[in-house]
Short mmCIF file of C-alpha atoms in Angstrom, two decimals:
data_model
loop_
_atom_site.label_atom_id
_atom_site.label_comp_id
_atom_site.label_asym_id
_atom_site.label_seq_id
_atom_site.Cartn_x
_atom_site.Cartn_y
_atom_site.Cartn_z
CA MET Y 74 -0.79 2.05 -17.19
CA ARG Y 75 -2.71 5.58 -17.55
CA VAL Y 76 -3.89 7.78 -15.42
CA VAL Y 77 -5.64 10.46 -14.71
CA ILE Y 78 -5.56 12.43 -11.04
CA GLN Y 79 -7.60 15.18 -10.11
CA ARG Y 80 -6.35 17.39 -7.02
CA VAL Y 81 -9.68 17.48 -4.94
CA SER Y 82 -11.11 19.10 -1.46
CA ALA Y 83 -13.29 15.54 -0.97
CA ALA Y 84 -13.49 12.57 -3.34
CA SER Y 85 -16.10 9.56 -2.88
CA VAL Y 86 -17.39 6.50 -4.45
CA SER Y 87 -19.88 5.11 -3.92
CA ILE Y 88 -21.53 1.52 -4.79
CA ALA Y 89 -24.97 0.42 -4.67
CA GLY Y 90 -25.60 3.32 -2.78
CA ALA Y 91 -23.07 3.15 0.02
CA VAL Y 92 -19.87 4.91 0.41
CA HIS Y 93 -16.51 2.39 -0.15
CA GLY Y 94 -13.84 4.62 0.10
CA GLN Y 95 -14.08 8.29 0.32
CA ILE Y 96 -10.59 11.48 1.22
CA GLU Y 97 -10.50 14.77 2.20
CA GLN Y 98 -7.84 16.84 0.70
CA GLY Y 99 -5.72 14.69 -2.07
CA LEU Y 100 -6.16 12.95 -5.03
CA LEU Y 101 -8.47 11.14 -7.30
CA VAL Y 102 -6.79 8.09 -9.32
CA LEU Y 103 -8.34 6.95 -12.47
CA ALA Y 104 -6.31 4.06 -13.43
CA GLY Y 105 -6.58 2.34 -16.64
CA PHE Y 106 -4.17 -0.63 -17.63
CA THR Y 107 -2.93 -2.47 -20.75
CA ALA Y 108 -1.88 -5.73 -20.90
CA SER Y 109 1.85 -4.63 -21.07
CA ASP Y 110 1.80 -2.77 -17.97
CA THR Y 111 4.96 -4.15 -16.61
CA PRO Y 112 5.94 -3.92 -12.24
CA GLU Y 113 8.10 -1.20 -13.74
CA ASP Y 114 5.58 0.94 -15.02
CA LEU Y 115 3.43 0.71 -11.96
CA ALA Y 116 6.38 1.42 -9.79
CA TRP Y 117 7.54 4.40 -11.82
CA THR Y 118 3.45 5.80 -11.41
CA ALA Y 119 2.72 5.47 -8.04
CA LYS Y 120 5.87 7.21 -6.92
CA LYS Y 121 5.46 9.83 -10.05
CA LEU Y 122 1.27 10.64 -8.34
CA VAL Y 123 3.23 10.67 -4.39
CA GLN Y 124 5.63 12.78 -5.36
CA LEU Y 125 4.18 14.67 -8.17
CA ARG Y 126 4.59 18.72 -7.26
CA ILE Y 127 0.32 20.41 -7.58
CA PHE Y 128 -0.69 21.59 -4.27
CA SER Y 129 -0.68 25.48 -3.13
CA ASP Y 130 2.53 26.33 -1.13
CA PRO Y 131 2.52 29.53 1.22
CA ASP Y 132 2.91 31.55 -1.70
CA ASP Y 133 0.05 29.92 -3.38
CA LYS Y 134 2.52 28.09 -5.37
CA MET Y 135 2.07 24.93 -6.82
CA ASN Y 136 4.36 23.38 -4.93
CA LEU Y 137 3.57 20.55 -2.50
CA SER Y 138 2.80 16.57 -2.67
CA VAL Y 139 -0.01 15.39 -1.77
CA GLN Y 140 2.71 13.83 0.54
CA ASP Y 141 4.09 17.43 1.52
CA VAL Y 142 -0.10 18.27 2.35
CA GLY Y 143 -0.92 15.11 4.37
CA GLY Y 144 -3.78 14.08 1.79
CA GLY Y 145 -5.02 10.74 0.82
CA ILE Y 146 -5.92 9.24 -2.66
CA LEU Y 147 -8.16 7.34 -4.19
CA LEU Y 148 -8.29 4.81 -6.50
CA ILE Y 149 -10.42 3.18 -8.72
CA SER Y 150 -10.08 1.40 -11.92
CA GLN Y 151 -11.45 2.85 -15.65
CA PHE Y 152 -10.33 0.25 -18.45
CA THR Y 153 -12.32 3.18 -20.15
CA LEU Y 154 -8.87 5.49 -20.27
CA TYR Y 155 -7.92 3.66 -22.98
CA ALA Y 156 -11.65 3.81 -25.35
CA LEU Y 157 -9.90 4.13 -29.40
CA THR Y 158 -12.41 6.75 -30.74
CA LYS Y 159 -11.22 7.77 -34.07
CA LYS Y 160 -13.53 5.10 -36.16
CA GLY Y 161 -17.12 5.02 -35.70
CA ASN Y 162 -18.85 6.69 -32.55
CA ARG Y 163 -18.67 3.28 -30.82
CA PRO Y 164 -15.60 3.69 -28.56
CA SER Y 165 -13.81 0.36 -28.41
CA TYR Y 166 -11.66 -0.71 -25.73
CA ILE Y 167 -9.40 -3.20 -27.25
CA ASN Y 168 -6.09 -1.95 -26.30
CA ALA Y 169 -7.50 -1.69 -22.85
CA ALA Y 170 -6.32 -5.13 -20.30
CA PRO Y 171 -8.88 -7.66 -19.91
CA PRO Y 172 -9.65 -8.52 -16.42
CA ALA Y 173 -7.48 -11.31 -16.40
CA VAL Y 174 -4.93 -9.37 -16.18
CA ALA Y 175 -6.17 -6.43 -16.10
CA ILE Y 176 -7.31 -6.60 -11.52
CA PRO Y 177 -3.39 -8.12 -10.70
CA LEU Y 178 -3.03 -5.23 -12.69
CA TYR Y 179 -4.61 -3.54 -10.19
CA GLU Y 180 -4.19 -5.02 -7.09
CA GLN Y 181 -0.73 -4.53 -7.42
CA PHE Y 182 -0.97 -0.84 -8.53
CA HIS Y 183 -2.99 0.11 -5.07
CA GLN Y 184 -0.31 -1.96 -2.57
CA VAL Y 185 2.45 -0.45 -4.70
CA LEU Y 186 0.51 2.97 -3.67
CA GLU Y 187 -0.15 2.90 -0.68
CA LYS Y 188 3.33 1.73 0.05
CA GLU Y 189 4.82 4.90 -1.21
CA LEU Y 190 1.96 6.74 0.12
CA GLY Y 191 3.21 5.74 3.29
CA GLN Y 192 -1.21 4.98 4.58
CA PRO Y 193 -3.74 3.27 3.39
CA VAL Y 194 -5.93 4.37 0.02
CA PRO Y 195 -9.31 3.81 -0.38
CA THR Y 196 -10.17 2.28 -3.53
CA GLY Y 197 -13.38 1.38 -5.90
CA VAL Y 198 -14.17 -2.36 -6.52
CA PHE Y 199 -12.43 -3.34 -9.77
CA GLY Y 200 -15.55 -4.18 -12.52
CA ALA Y 201 -18.30 -2.37 -9.82
CA ASP Y 202 -20.98 0.36 -11.25
CA MET Y 203 -19.71 2.98 -9.58
CA LYS Y 204 -20.55 6.13 -8.31
CA VAL Y 205 -17.38 8.42 -8.01
CA ALA Y 206 -17.98 12.26 -6.56
CA LEU Y 207 -15.96 15.05 -6.11
CA VAL Y 208 -15.08 18.45 -5.89
CA ASN Y 209 -11.43 19.25 -8.37
CA ASP Y 210 -9.83 21.67 -6.01
CA GLY Y 211 -8.37 24.48 -9.06
CA PRO Y 212 -9.45 22.99 -10.82
CA VAL Y 213 -6.01 21.06 -11.69
CA THR Y 214 -5.98 17.57 -13.95
CA ILE Y 215 -3.03 16.11 -14.69
CA THR Y 216 -2.83 12.57 -17.25
CA ILE Y 217 0.19 10.39 -16.93
CA ASP Y 218 1.03 7.38 -19.40
CA SER Y 219 3.70 5.58 -17.87
CA GLN Y 220 4.66 3.92 -21.63
CA ASN Y 221 4.73 8.31 -22.51
CA ARG Y 222 6.60 9.47 -19.34
CA GLU Y 223 6.90 12.77 -20.91
#
């Protein structure tokens, strides 16, 4: 599984012109899945997200987690994180899990993430045409791949 994490002062997702989910300070998480993802990948990534120390402490050092600052997480599915762009100009998404696999992974990851964070996690809608708005704080943007745990 791959995630792009953005530290935000606010973020929202709208579908058909209506806000579907939103947070104030916290993390906007774009999540993509592949067919080889396991429950262990989901649990590892959720724990890493919640404990990642990328918020400033009183000394302006990135030393606090989203939990430490009482922030929220907005979770958005994004299969394009598995785009292959080596050949030609049209990205291939062959490595992205098909919906029959990705939807259950996304739903399970959402549940695991809520349990780790200890509060509800608003989401977009898998496969919907979504408009995501955010105010990237920093800017801070980090990628994590559960298959490459560096």
